[in-house]
C-alpha cells in the first residue's frame, strides 16, 4: 500500500541466506526505506528499463474500454491503482476474496510475493507482470533475481524483494525530493481520515487471469483467460471491482504494460507515428529529470530578486532573512504541535 501507511517491521532475510551480490542489503542505506512514486507511465517505463527490461513500456488508459486495451497490443498485463477502502475490499466470507478465488497452488507455479514494505506496491505490481511473462526480456539483473527466488514461498520472496538494494535504489531514483521532511520525527500510523492508495497487477498466465496483490495471502484466479481474451476479461473484472465502491468514488488509474510502441511502428514503417513516440519519450525523460531536482534554492533566489525592492524599503536584506527565519520557526512549531497532538490521540 502506498502513502501514509505505517512502516512494517521485518527481519533481515540476508542475515541467514547467501544472496547474490546485487541483492545484498547495505543496512545503513536501506534504513531510508522506499519512497512514494507518482503514478506516471513515463516514470514506470524508465524504471523498468533501468532495471534492464527490454522492449516494454507502460501506457496510461483514459477509460476502461476493451478497444483501448486492444489498441496497445501486445499487452502483457495491467496495473490498477485504487483508493484502499476496507469495506470495498474486505471478504464477506472468511478466507474467500470478494471476487475470484484464491489459488494456493499457483503460489509456487508463478512469481507471487507478499508485500513487506510500504510505498513499493507500484514497483512490485509491475514486477509481478514482467517476471511472469516468458515473452519479456528481463535483462541479467532481474533474471538472476527470478532464478534466485524460484523455490521460495511468497513470504521469502517478499523479504528478498524488500532487501534488494538494486531494486530499491532504482525505485527511489524516481521519487521527488522532499527537502522539508523532518527525518528525526517517527512515522505516524495511518488514520481513518488518511487517503490510502494501492497498486495491484492483473496478468494472464498459462490460460488463467490472475490478480496479484502482495497484501493478499495467495494469487487470485479470475478464470480462464488468454492473451487474446485478456482485454474483455479484465474489463469485466475491473467493472465488478469498481462497482463495490461508492458512486462518487472516481479515483482510479489503469496502466497497461505493453510492448515498446517504437519497435512496432518501426517494423511497419510508420515514420510519423514513430516520430510522435520519440517526442513522447523525450518529454518523459525531461519530466523525470525535473522530478529529481530540488528547486528550493532556485525558488529562494527568485523570491529574493522579486522581493528585493520591497525588503530594501523595509529594513534591507537582513529583514528578509529574519522573515524567512521566523517563518521556518513557526512552521517547525506547528509541525511539533501537530505531532504532539497525534501522539496524545494515539495514546488515548
C-alpha positions as semicolon CSV with decimal commas, in nm:
position;residue;x (nm);y (nm);z (nm)
1;X;0,000;0,000;0,000
2;X;0,129;0,347;-0,075
3;X;0,119;0,677;0,105
4;X;0,066;0,729;0,477
5;X;0,079;0,359;0,562
6;X;0,266;0,263;0,876
7;X;0,615;0,117;0,836
8;X;0,613;-0,260;0,873
9;X;0,890;-0,421;1,073
10;X;1,057;-0,725;0,922
11;X;1,365;-0,933;0,986
12;X;1,664;-0,941;0,759
13;X;1,645;-1,231;0,521
14;X;2,003;-1,165;0,419
15;X;2,129;-1,248;0,766
16;X;2,065;-1,619;0,721
17;X;2,080;-1,671;0,345
18;X;2,351;-1,615;0,088
19;X;2,223;-1,359;-0,163
20;X;2,387;-1,268;-0,494
21;X;2,594;-0,953;-0,454
22;X;2,350;-0,727;-0,634
23;X;2,079;-0,818;-0,382
24;X;2,284;-0,784;-0,064
25;X;2,146;-0,515;0,162
26;X;2,352;-0,230;0,297
27;X;2,167;-0,170;0,623
28;X;2,268;0,193;0,653
29;X;2,134;0,270;0,307
30;X;1,818;0,061;0,341
31;X;1,714;0,248;0,654
32;X;1,587;0,529;0,430
33;X;1,315;0,296;0,307
34;X;1,121;0,310;-0,017
35;X;0,988;0,646;-0,132
36;X;0,646;0,724;-0,277
37;X;0,633;0,743;-0,658
38;X;0,387;0,921;-0,882
39;X;0,154;0,703;-1,086
40;X;0,301;0,803;-1,420
41;X;0,364;0,597;-1,732
42;X;0,692;0,778;-1,803
43;X;0,824;0,711;-1,453
44;X;0,742;0,341;-1,460
45;X;0,866;0,288;-1,816
46;X;1,207;0,435;-1,737
47;X;1,211;0,245;-1,407
48;X;1,176;-0,098;-1,570
49;X;1,426;-0,001;-1,838
50;X;1,671;0,100;-1,565
51;X;1,630;-0,250;-1,419
52;X;1,729;-0,399;-1,756
53;X;1,388;-0,489;-1,901
54;X;1,384;-0,465;-2,281
55;X;1,111;-0,358;-2,525
56;X;0,845;-0,279;-2,262
57;X;0,659;0,041;-2,187
58;X;0,364;0,146;-1,975
59;X;0,069;0,323;-2,124
60;X;-0,195;0,514;-1,927
61;X;-0,553;0,433;-2,028
62;X;-0,805;0,715;-2,011
63;X;-1,109;0,488;-1,996
64;X;-1,193;0,133;-1,901
65;X;-1,251;0,005;-2,251
66;X;-1,155;-0,321;-2,421
67;X;-1,089;-0,145;-2,753
68;X;-0,833;0,084;-2,589
69;X;-0,659;-0,218;-2,442
70;X;-0,653;-0,399;-2,775
71;X;-0,508;-0,084;-2,935
72;X;-0,186;-0,122;-2,734
73;X;-0,138;-0,495;-2,804
74;X;0,081;-0,692;-2,750
75;X;-0,048;-0,645;-2,395
76;X;0,132;-0,821;-2,110
77;X;-0,086;-0,713;-1,817
78;X;-0,232;-0,410;-1,641
79;X;-0,156;-0,224;-1,319
80;X;-0,460;-0,092;-1,133
81;X;-0,443;0,192;-0,879
82;X;-0,731;0,247;-0,640
83;X;-0,817;0,402;-0,307
84;X;-0,788;0,146;-0,030
85;X;-1,135;0,134;0,130
86;X;-1,170;-0,157;0,370
87;X;-1,544;-0,202;0,311
88;X;-1,485;-0,244;-0,062
89;X;-1,205;-0,496;-0,016
90;X;-1,276;-0,700;0,294
91;X;-1,404;-1,051;0,215
92;X;-1,767;-1,112;0,306
93;X;-1,681;-1,477;0,374
94;X;-1,366;-1,555;0,576
95;X;-1,090;-1,695;0,356
96;X;-1,272;-1,609;0,032
97;X;-1,196;-1,295;-0,173
98;X;-1,486;-1,074;-0,280
99;X;-1,425;-1,168;-0,642
100;X;-1,247;-1,466;-0,793
101;X;-1,092;-1,743;-0,587
102;X;-0,763;-1,793;-0,407
103;X;-0,525;-2,026;-0,588
104;X;-0,271;-2,156;-0,331
105;X;-0,119;-2,395;-0,585
106;X;-0,020;-2,100;-0,806
107;X;0,198;-1,954;-0,531
108;X;0,493;-2,164;-0,647
109;X;0,396;-2,204;-1,012
110;X;0,416;-1,829;-1,080
111;X;0,601;-1,534;-0,930
112;X;0,399;-1,403;-0,637
113;X;0,545;-1,212;-0,340
114;X;0,389;-1,076;-0,025
115;X;0,436;-0,704;0,016
116;X;0,670;-0,647;0,310
117;X;0,737;-0,274;0,273
118;X;0,540;0,045;0,227
119;X;0,543;0,267;-0,083
120;X;0,672;-0,013;-0,308
121;X;0,341;-0,155;-0,430
122;X;0,367;0,014;-0,772
123;X;0,710;-0,134;-0,843
124;X;0,603;-0,471;-0,703
125;X;0,290;-0,476;-0,921
126;X;0,494;-0,404;-1,234
127;X;0,750;-0,670;-1,143
128;X;0,464;-0,915;-1,086
129;X;0,380;-0,875;-1,453
130;X;0,723;-0,872;-1,615
131;X;0,854;-1,161;-1,402
132;X;0,557;-1,377;-1,503
133;X;0,580;-1,323;-1,878
134;X;0,810;-1,555;-2,071
135;X;0,788;-1,322;-2,374
136;X;0,958;-1,030;-2,192
137;X;1,337;-0,986;-2,195
138;X;1,423;-0,926;-1,830
139;X;1,792;-0,846;-1,855
140;X;2,063;-1,002;-1,639
141;X;1,973;-0,847;-1,301
142;X;1,605;-0,946;-1,292
143;X;1,682;-1,283;-1,449
144;X;1,922;-1,350;-1,161
145;X;1,661;-1,233;-0,911
146;X;1,387;-1,452;-1,061
147;X;1,615;-1,757;-1,065
148;X;1,726;-1,700;-0,707
149;X;1,371;-1,678;-0,562
150;X;1,222;-1,953;-0,778
151;X;1,194;-2,207;-0,495
152;X;1,089;-1,960;-0,225
153;X;0,740;-1,919;-0,085
154;X;0,566;-1,583;-0,113
155;X;0,690;-1,466;0,229
156;X;1,057;-1,522;0,144
157;X;1,009;-1,369;-0,199
158;X;0,868;-1,059;-0,036
159;X;1,161;-1,043;0,205
160;X;1,410;-1,086;-0,078
161;X;1,243;-0,814;-0,283
162;X;1,241;-0,578;0,014
163;X;1,613;-0,644;0,067
164;X;1,712;-0,584;-0,296
165;X;1,930;-0,276;-0,289
166;X;1,934;-0,257;-0,668
167;X;1,554;-0,250;-0,698
168;X;1,512;-0,012;-0,403
169;X;1,770;0,238;-0,527
170;X;1,626;0,227;-0,878
171;X;1,276;0,278;-0,737
172;X;1,387;0,569;-0,516
173;X;1,572;0,738;-0,802
174;X;1,234;0,834;-0,950
175;X;1,090;0,994;-0,636
176;X;1,060;1,366;-0,589
177;X;1,300;1,526;-0,337
178;X;1,138;1,620;-0,006
179;X;1,361;1,894;0,139
180;X;1,129;1,979;0,427
181;X;1,082;1,628;0,572
182;X;1,200;1,605;0,933
183;X;1,355;1,257;0,943
184;X;1,406;1,284;1,321
185;X;1,031;1,253;1,371
186;X;0,886;0,899;1,389
187;X;0,650;0,795;1,113
188;X;0,295;0,802;1,236
189;X;0,033;0,534;1,200
190;X;-0,222;0,576;0,922
191;X;-0,553;0,712;1,046
192;X;-0,910;0,667;0,930
193;X;-0,903;1,006;0,757
194;X;-0,591;0,934;0,553
195;X;-0,614;0,863;0,182
196;X;-0,450;0,527;0,121
197;X;-0,383;0,405;-0,232
198;X;-0,268;0,070;-0,358
199;X;-0,136;-0,080;-0,685
200;X;-0,208;-0,437;-0,793
201;X;-0,138;-0,637;-1,109
202;X;-0,361;-0,838;-1,340
203;X;-0,188;-1,071;-1,584
204;X;-0,285;-1,371;-1,799
205;X;-0,061;-1,667;-1,712
206;X;-0,091;-2,020;-1,852
207;X;-0,453;-1,971;-1,959
208;X;-0,572;-1,807;-1,634
209;X;-0,634;-1,444;-1,541
210;X;-0,455;-1,377;-1,212
211;X;-0,486;-1,087;-0,973
212;X;-0,151;-1,042;-0,799
213;X;-0,182;-0,833;-0,484
214;X;0,101;-0,851;-0,231
215;X;-0,143;-0,780;0,052
216;X;-0,342;-1,096;-0,026
217;X;-0,239;-1,441;0,103
218;X;-0,240;-1,603;-0,244
219;X;-0,281;-1,519;-0,613
220;X;-0,647;-1,471;-0,702
221;X;-0,779;-1,656;-1,007
222;X;-1,048;-1,492;-1,221
223;X;-1,100;-1,786;-1,452
224;X;-0,985;-1,887;-1,795
225;X;-0,810;-1,620;-2,000
226;X;-0,571;-1,598;-2,292
227;X;-0,373;-1,308;-2,435
228;X;-0,644;-1,273;-2,700
229;X;-0,933;-1,253;-2,449
230;X;-0,748;-1,057;-2,180
231;X;-0,887;-0,717;-2,285
232;X;-1,250;-0,827;-2,248
233;X;-1,186;-1,036;-1,936
234;X;-1,003;-0,765;-1,741
235;X;-1,266;-0,502;-1,821
236;X;-1,534;-0,725;-1,670
237;X;-1,325;-0,791;-1,358
238;X;-1,246;-0,423;-1,302
239;X;-1,606;-0,315;-1,356
240;X;-1,711;-0,555;-1,081
241;X;-1,439;-0,421;-0,854
242;X;-1,527;-0,055;-0,913
243;X;-1,897;-0,132;-0,854
244;X;-1,814;-0,215;-0,490
245;X;-1,711;0,146;-0,428
246;X;-1,940;0,443;-0,351
247;X;-2,082;0,602;-0,666
248;X;-1,890;0,926;-0,609
249;X;-1,552;0,749;-0,587
250;X;-1,366;0,813;-0,913
251;X;-1,002;0,794;-0,802
252;X;-0,882;0,503;-1,013
253;X;-0,595;0,470;-1,256
254;X;-0,515;0,198;-1,509
255;X;-0,176;0,141;-1,673
256;X;-0,118;-0,110;-1,949
257;X;0,214;-0,294;-1,957
258;X;0,274;-0,345;-2,327
259;X;0,538;-0,377;-2,597
260;X;0,751;-0,074;-2,685
261;X;0,541;0,115;-2,940
262;X;0,850;0,247;-3,118
263;X;0,957;-0,103;-3,220
264;X;0,613;-0,188;-3,354
265;X;0,587;0,135;-3,554
266;X;0,939;0,097;-3,691
267;X;0,855;-0,257;-3,805
268;X;0,563;-0,134;-4,019
269;X;0,743;0,178;-4,143
270;X;0,512;0,430;-3,971
271;X;0,757;0,721;-3,958
272;X;0,502;0,976;-3,838
273;X;0,387;0,753;-3,556
274;X;0,746;0,675;-3,465
275;X;0,826;1,047;-3,450
276;X;0,535;1,104;-3,211
277;X;0,655;0,821;-2,989
278;X;1,010;0,959;-2,984
279;X;0,874;1,302;-2,887
280;X;0,673;1,139;-2,609
281;X;0,983;0,958;-2,482
282;X;1,182;1,285;-2,491
283;X;0,912;1,453;-2,283
284;X;0,916;1,163;-2,036
285;X;1,294;1,196;-1,999
286;X;1,263;1,570;-1,942
287;X;0,990;1,526;-1,679
288;X;1,189;1,256;-1,498
289;X;1,495;1,481;-1,485
290;X;1,285;1,760;-1,338
291;X;1,134;1,522;-1,082
292;X;1,479;1,451;-0,942
293;X;1,569;1,818;-0,899
294;X;1,536;2,015;-0,577
295;X;1,424;2,365;-0,677
296;X;1,412;2,511;-0,327
297;X;1,738;2,702;-0,374
298;X;1,625;2,840;-0,709
299;X;1,288;2,945;-0,569
300;X;1,463;3,112;-0,277
301;X;1,685;3,318;-0,510
302;X;1,391;3,412;-0,733
303;X;1,194;3,527;-0,432
304;X;1,485;3,737;-0,314
305;X;1,503;3,900;-0,655
306;X;1,128;3,958;-0,683
307;X;1,102;4,095;-0,331
308;X;1,430;4,283;-0,343
309;X;1,278;4,628;-0,375
310;X;1,025;4,555;-0,105
311;X;1,278;4,440;0,154
312;X;1,521;4,719;0,071
313;X;1,249;4,968;0,155
314;X;1,169;4,789;0,480
315;X;1,500;4,730;0,651
316;X;1,724;4,567;0,390
317;X;1,810;4,208;0,316
318;X;1,855;4,139;0,684
319;X;1,486;4,195;0,737
320;X;1,410;3,943;0,463
321;X;1,641;3,686;0,622
322;X;1,471;3,742;0,958
323;X;1,131;3,698;0,794
324;X;1,241;3,363;0,649
325;X;1,390;3,254;0,982
326;X;1,073;3,344;1,169
327;X;0,860;3,159;0,913
328;X;1,075;2,846;0,950
329;X;1,046;2,863;1,328
330;X;0,668;2,898;1,311
331;X;0,642;2,609;1,064
332;X;0,856;2,387;1,286
333;X;0,644;2,474;1,589
334;X;0,324;2,384;1,400
335;X;0,476;2,050;1,298
336;X;0,579;1,976;1,657
337;X;0,237;2,075;1,791
338;X;0,063;1,856;1,532
339;X;0,292;1,563;1,616
340;X;0,227;1,610;1,986
341;X;-0,150;1,608;1,929
342;X;-0,127;1,290;1,718
343;X;0,076;1,116;1,986
344;X;-0,176;1,219;2,250
345;X;-0,463;1,091;2,037
346;X;-0,284;0,760;1,975
347;X;-0,216;0,718;2,347
348;X;-0,583;0,760;2,428
